[in-house]
Coordinates of C-alpha atoms in Angstrom, one line a residue:
M363 CA 0.2 0.0 0.2
S364 CA 1.6 3.4 -0.7
A365 CA 1.7 6.4 1.5
D366 CA -0.9 8.2 -0.2
E367 CA -3.2 5.0 -0.1
D368 CA -2.5 4.9 3.5
P369 CA -4.3 7.8 5.5
V370 CA -2.3 7.3 8.6
R371 CA 0.9 7.5 6.6
A372 CA 0.0 10.0 4.9
R373 CA -1.1 12.3 7.2
Y374 CA 0.1 11.7 10.9
L375 CA 3.5 9.6 10.3
A376 CA 4.9 12.8 8.4
G377 CA 7.6 14.1 10.6
W378 CA 8.4 10.7 12.1
A379 CA 11.3 9.1 10.2
A380 CA 13.1 12.3 10.8
I381 CA 12.9 12.2 14.7
L382 CA 13.5 8.3 14.9
A383 CA 16.6 9.0 12.6
E384 CA 17.9 11.7 15.2
V385 CA 16.5 9.9 18.4
S386 CA 19.0 6.6 17.0
R387 CA 21.8 8.4 16.6
T388 CA 21.7 10.6 19.8
G389 CA 19.7 8.4 22.5
R390 CA 18.0 11.8 23.4
R391 CA 14.1 11.6 24.5
L392 CA 11.6 13.4 23.0
D393 CA 11.8 17.3 23.1
R394 CA 8.3 19.0 24.6
D395 CA 7.4 20.2 20.5
E396 CA 7.4 16.9 19.2
I397 CA 5.3 15.3 21.8
R398 CA 3.0 18.3 22.0
G399 CA 2.9 17.7 18.2
R400 CA 2.2 13.9 18.6
R401 CA -0.6 14.9 20.9
E402 CA -2.1 17.6 18.6
L403 CA -1.9 14.5 15.9
G404 CA -3.9 12.4 17.8
E405 CA -6.6 14.9 18.6
R406 CA -7.2 15.5 14.8
A407 CA -7.0 11.7 14.1
A408 CA -10.1 11.2 16.9
R409 CA -12.1 14.6 14.9
E410 CA -11.5 13.2 11.5
G411 CA -12.5 9.4 12.8
I412 CA -9.4 7.8 12.7
G413 CA -9.3 5.0 14.7
L414 CA -6.3 5.1 17.8
R415 CA -5.5 1.7 17.3
E416 CA -4.5 2.5 14.0
L417 CA -3.0 5.8 14.6
V418 CA -0.7 3.4 16.9
R419 CA -0.2 0.0 14.6
G420 CA 0.7 3.1 12.1
H421 CA 3.5 4.5 14.0
L422 CA 4.8 1.0 15.6
A423 CA 4.7 -0.4 11.9
A424 CA 6.6 2.5 10.4
T425 CA 9.3 2.3 13.5
R426 CA 9.4 -1.4 12.8
A427 CA 10.1 -0.8 8.8
A428 CA 12.9 2.0 9.3
F429 CA 14.7 0.9 12.3
R430 CA 16.9 -0.9 10.2
D431 CA 18.0 1.8 8.2
L432 CA 18.1 4.2 11.1
P433 CA 21.8 5.8 11.4
G434 CA 22.3 5.1 15.0
V435 CA 21.6 1.2 13.7
A436 CA 23.2 0.9 10.6
A437 CA 26.4 2.6 11.6
A438 CA 26.8 1.2 14.7
P439 CA 30.2 -1.1 15.2
G440 CA 28.7 -3.7 17.4
A441 CA 26.1 -5.0 19.1
R442 CA 26.1 -3.3 22.3
Q443 CA 25.7 -0.3 20.1
V444 CA 22.8 -2.0 18.6
R445 CA 20.8 -2.7 21.8
S446 CA 21.2 1.1 22.8
A447 CA 19.7 2.7 19.7
A448 CA 17.1 0.3 19.8
E449 CA 16.4 1.0 23.6
S450 CA 16.2 4.9 22.3
V451 CA 14.3 4.5 19.6
L452 CA 11.4 1.6 21.7
A453 CA 11.5 4.8 24.5
A454 CA 10.9 7.5 21.8
A455 CA 8.1 5.3 20.4
E456 CA 6.4 5.0 24.2
Q457 CA 6.6 8.9 24.2
A458 CA 4.6 8.9 21.1
V459 CA 2.3 6.6 21.5
D460 CA 1.5 8.0 25.2
A461 CA 1.2 11.3 24.0
L462 CA -1.1 10.0 20.8
A463 CA -3.5 8.0 22.8
E464 CA -3.4 11.8 25.5
G465 CA -4.4 13.8 22.7
Y466 CA -7.0 11.5 21.4
G467 CA -8.7 10.8 25.0
R468 CA -8.6 15.0 25.6
A469 CA -10.8 14.8 21.7
Q470 CA -13.1 12.3 22.9
L471 CA -13.7 13.9 26.4
L472 CA -14.7 17.4 24.5
A473 CA -16.5 15.5 21.9
V474 CA -18.7 14.1 25.2
R475 CA -19.0 17.5 26.9
R476 CA -20.1 18.8 23.9
D477 CA -22.3 16.2 23.4
E478 CA -23.6 16.8 26.7
A479 CA -24.1 20.3 26.7
A480 CA -26.1 19.8 23.5
R481 CA -28.7 17.1 25.0
R482 CA -28.8 19.4 28.1
E483 CA -29.9 22.5 26.0
F484 CA -32.1 20.1 23.9
I485 CA -34.0 18.6 27.1
D486 CA -34.7 22.5 28.8
D487 CA -35.8 23.5 25.6
L488 CA -38.3 20.9 25.0
L489 CA -39.5 20.8 28.6
H490 CA -39.9 24.3 28.6
G491 CA -40.9 24.7 25.6
R492 CA -38.7 27.4 24.7
S493 CA -37.5 26.6 21.2
D494 CA -39.1 27.1 17.5
P495 CA -40.7 23.5 17.0
G496 CA -39.7 23.7 13.6
D497 CA -35.9 23.4 15.1
L498 CA -37.1 21.6 18.2
S499 CA -38.5 18.8 16.2
A500 CA -35.2 19.1 13.4
R501 CA -33.0 18.3 16.9
A502 CA -35.7 15.7 18.6
L503 CA -35.0 13.5 15.5
R504 CA -31.0 13.2 16.7
F505 CA -32.1 11.9 20.1
G506 CA -35.3 9.5 18.5
L507 CA -38.4 11.7 19.2
H508 CA -40.7 12.1 16.6
L509 CA -42.6 15.5 17.8
A510 CA -45.7 15.2 15.6
H511 CA -46.4 11.9 17.6
S512 CA -48.2 12.0 20.9
H513 CA -45.8 11.3 24.1
S514 CA -45.8 10.8 28.2
V515 CA -43.5 12.1 30.8
A516 CA -42.8 10.3 33.9
V517 CA -41.0 12.0 36.5
A518 CA -39.4 10.4 39.3
C519 CA -38.0 12.2 42.9
G520 CA -36.0 10.3 45.0
P521 CA -34.0 10.6 48.1
Q522 CA -31.5 12.9 46.7
P523 CA -31.0 14.9 43.9
Y524 CA -29.5 13.4 40.4
D525 CA -27.9 14.2 37.2
D526 CA -27.4 12.5 34.2
T527 CA -23.8 11.2 35.0
H528 CA -25.0 9.4 38.4
A529 CA -24.9 5.7 38.6
V530 CA -28.9 5.4 39.3
T531 CA -29.7 7.5 36.4
R532 CA -26.9 5.2 34.5
R533 CA -28.7 2.3 35.6
A534 CA -32.0 3.0 35.3
A535 CA -31.3 4.3 31.5
D536 CA -29.6 0.9 30.6
T537 CA -32.6 -1.6 32.1
L538 CA -35.0 1.0 29.9
E539 CA -32.8 0.6 27.1
G540 CA -32.6 -3.0 27.4
R541 CA -36.0 -3.6 27.8
F542 CA -37.6 -1.0 25.3
G543 CA -34.4 0.3 23.4
E544 CA -33.1 3.8 23.2
Q545 CA -35.3 4.6 19.7
L546 CA -38.0 4.7 22.1
I547 CA -37.2 6.2 24.9
L548 CA -35.6 9.6 25.8
L549 CA -33.9 9.5 29.7
A550 CA -32.7 12.7 31.3
T551 CA -32.8 14.8 34.7
K552 CA -34.3 17.9 35.2
D553 CA -33.9 19.7 38.6
G554 CA -32.4 17.4 40.4
R555 CA -35.3 14.5 39.2
L556 CA -35.6 11.5 36.7
V557 CA -37.2 12.5 33.7
C558 CA -38.2 9.4 30.9
I559 CA -40.2 10.9 27.7
A560 CA -41.9 7.8 26.0
P561 CA -44.6 7.5 22.9
G562 CA -48.0 8.2 24.0
S563 CA -48.8 4.8 22.8
R564 CA -46.8 2.4 25.2
P565 CA -48.3 3.4 28.8
E566 CA -46.1 0.3 30.0
I567 CA -42.8 1.7 29.5
G568 CA -44.0 5.0 31.9
E569 CA -45.2 2.1 34.6
Y570 CA -41.8 -0.2 33.9
F571 CA -39.9 3.0 35.0
A572 CA -41.9 4.0 37.8
T573 CA -40.7 0.1 38.9
T574 CA -37.0 0.9 37.5
A575 CA -36.8 4.2 39.1
R576 CA -38.0 3.4 42.9
A577 CA -35.4 0.0 42.4
S578 CA -32.1 2.2 41.4
D579 CA -30.9 2.9 44.7
G580 CA -32.4 -0.1 46.6
T581 CA -34.7 2.8 48.7
P582 CA -37.6 2.5 46.9
G583 CA -39.8 3.6 50.0
Q584 CA -38.1 7.1 50.0
W585 CA -39.4 7.1 45.3
R586 CA -42.0 8.8 44.1
V587 CA -42.6 8.5 40.5
A588 CA -45.6 11.0 38.6
L589 CA -46.8 9.9 35.0
G590 CA -48.1 12.8 32.6
R591 CA -50.7 11.9 30.5
P592 CA -50.2 11.2 27.0
R593 CA -50.1 14.4 24.5
P594 CA -49.7 15.0 20.7
G595 CA -47.2 17.6 19.7
P596 CA -43.7 19.7 21.3
G597 CA -46.1 21.0 23.3
G598 CA -47.9 17.7 24.7
I599 CA -44.4 17.0 26.2
V600 CA -44.2 19.9 27.9
E601 CA -48.0 19.9 28.9
S602 CA -47.2 16.3 30.5
Y603 CA -44.0 17.0 31.9
E604 CA -45.9 20.1 33.9
E605 CA -48.6 17.5 35.1
A606 CA -46.0 15.1 36.2
R607 CA -44.3 17.5 38.4
A608 CA -47.9 19.0 39.7
A609 CA -48.6 15.8 41.0
L610 CA -45.5 15.4 42.8
E611 CA -45.7 18.7 44.4
L612 CA -49.8 17.9 45.1
A613 CA -48.8 14.5 46.3
A614 CA -46.3 16.4 49.1
R615 CA -49.1 18.8 49.8
M616 CA -51.4 16.4 50.7
R617 CA -48.8 14.3 52.2
L618 CA -50.2 11.0 50.0
S619 CA -48.2 7.7 50.5
T620 CA -48.8 6.8 47.2
P621 CA -45.5 5.4 45.3
V622 CA -47.0 6.0 41.8
L623 CA -49.3 9.0 41.2
R624 CA -51.2 9.1 37.8
A625 CA -51.4 12.4 36.5
A626 CA -55.5 11.1 34.7
E627 CA -56.2 10.1 38.9
L628 CA -55.4 13.6 40.1
L629 CA -58.1 15.7 38.0
V630 CA -60.4 16.1 40.7
F631 CA -57.4 18.4 42.9
P632 CA -57.3 21.2 40.5
V633 CA -60.8 21.5 40.1
L634 CA -61.6 21.6 44.1
T635 CA -58.5 24.7 44.2
R636 CA -60.3 26.5 40.9
D637 CA -61.5 28.3 43.1
R638 CA -59.5 29.0 46.3
Q639 CA -61.6 31.7 48.1
A640 CA -64.8 28.6 48.3
M641 CA -62.5 26.0 49.2
A642 CA -60.9 28.4 51.9
D643 CA -64.6 29.0 53.5
L644 CA -65.2 25.2 53.2
V645 CA -62.5 24.7 55.5
R646 CA -63.0 27.2 57.7
S647 CA -66.1 26.3 58.4
V648 CA -66.3 22.8 58.6
L649 CA -62.9 22.8 60.4
G650 CA -62.2 25.4 61.9
P651 CA -64.1 24.2 65.2
L652 CA -61.6 21.9 65.7
A653 CA -58.7 24.5 66.4
A654 CA -60.6 24.6 69.9
A655 CA -59.1 21.6 70.7
R656 CA -56.7 20.9 72.8
G657 CA -53.7 20.4 71.0
G658 CA -55.6 22.4 68.1
A659 CA -57.0 21.2 64.9
A660 CA -53.4 19.3 63.1
P661 CA -54.3 15.8 65.3
L662 CA -57.6 15.9 64.6
V663 CA -57.0 16.7 60.9
D664 CA -54.5 13.9 60.5
T665 CA -57.0 11.4 62.4
L666 CA -59.8 12.3 59.7
D667 CA -57.3 11.6 56.7
A668 CA -56.0 8.4 58.1
Y669 CA -59.3 7.1 58.6
F670 CA -60.6 8.6 55.1
D671 CA -57.2 6.7 53.3
A672 CA -58.1 3.5 55.2
G673 CA -61.4 3.3 53.5
C674 CA -63.5 4.3 57.3
V675 CA -62.1 1.7 58.4
A676 CA -61.2 2.1 62.1
A677 CA -59.0 -0.6 62.9
E678 CA -57.0 0.2 59.7
A679 CA -56.8 3.8 60.8
A680 CA -55.8 3.1 64.2
R681 CA -52.8 0.7 63.0
R682 CA -51.7 3.2 60.4
M683 CA -51.4 6.0 63.6
S684 CA -49.7 3.4 65.8
L685 CA -53.0 4.2 68.0
S686 CA -55.5 2.2 69.7
V687 CA -58.8 1.7 68.0
R688 CA -60.6 3.2 71.7
A689 CA -57.8 6.0 71.0
L690 CA -59.1 6.6 67.3
T691 CA -62.9 6.3 67.4
Y692 CA -62.6 8.7 71.0
R693 CA -60.7 11.0 68.6
L694 CA -63.5 10.4 65.8
A695 CA -66.6 11.0 68.6
R696 CA -64.3 14.4 69.2
I697 CA -64.2 15.9 66.3
Q698 CA -68.2 14.9 65.7
R699 CA -69.1 16.8 68.9
L700 CA -66.5 20.0 67.9
T701 CA -67.6 20.3 63.9
G702 CA -71.6 18.8 64.1
A703 CA -70.2 16.6 61.0
D704 CA -70.6 12.5 61.8
P705 CA -67.6 10.9 59.9
A706 CA -69.7 7.6 59.5
D707 CA -72.6 9.2 57.9
P708 CA -72.1 9.1 53.6
L709 CA -73.3 13.0 52.8
Q710 CA -71.4 14.3 55.8
R711 CA -68.5 12.2 55.5
Y712 CA -68.2 13.5 51.8
T713 CA -68.3 17.3 53.4
L714 CA -65.8 16.3 55.8
Q715 CA -63.3 14.5 53.3
T716 CA -63.7 17.1 50.7
A717 CA -62.5 19.8 53.5
V718 CA -59.6 17.5 54.8
I719 CA -58.6 17.7 51.5
G720 CA -58.6 21.1 51.0
A721 CA -57.1 21.4 54.6
R722 CA -54.0 19.7 52.8
L723 CA -54.2 21.5 49.2
L724 CA -54.3 25.1 51.4
G725 CA -51.6 24.3 54.1
W726 CA -54.5 24.6 57.2
P727 CA -54.1 24.3 59.8
E728 CA -50.2 25.1 59.7
Q729 CA -50.8 28.2 57.6
E730 CA -53.6 30.7 57.9
I731 CA -55.8 30.7 55.2

């Protein structure tokens, strides 16, 4: 193969023979400029798609081919001088390979960082709808998303904040891609949470993500996952993401213990809070009298919350609150005396439960309303 036909010889070995010739004569090591030159060649090779293995092999092959004719070898008076020249040439080749690999690795690291920055910018633009739809759609194809289709977004919140390089994020990504393939899913992080964007026609992906996220760091009880509804177009991804975020925030305010929240099942809460003043009036009129109880309203509101959450089964509610059944029924009787509403009566129970939901949403009694 001629030099013109071999890209390594033609473009990356220029000057190497002259360096070897001088090294064989003088026994010196590569100087700073020569090392920098090989490092820059390694960077250029990485940018131009030449493999590191090919680059190193080319240098070693050129060194072996030139060895017999090097001045320090050809003119050596004896075996000792040949060995000395060989040691110098091998040391120079070692320096060159090290510099090539360093430059190659640095170029790859920079490329990865540029890709990460581009991916992060795309995720931010996608989830907040800040970019031109046409430009966003073109960029999305690079990540396997067809924004004209319907997508759903799931958001997972764990015991600590996560970024794209965290081991938990990588494990979740590997598990999802192993199950569904990388073309169907875009997994990222935003504000310390895991975000999974998947086709709206594949609800099983979001469900599997919820399981995967909760199992990804061995503390499933500290995870909560919210699933937004499928929505079409780029704007639909924003809406689904905001639904999932709102569900997580709602769960925190409501002190919900449910590990997987589905936005479609929580639509009643935005309706309830649409008229904040009316909800505040309901809370004050129905639950306000509880403030006169010893210890304030909070323990009694917690009791009602646990009672309703347990399906109005006193024994289960008592177990969840670590109370005796007698203590819980005493509290329920106290609530009835103060409010005039019986938690066991279907109609009055509905009023009390709606008021308790409103209290959680508005932060009462911890906050004034």
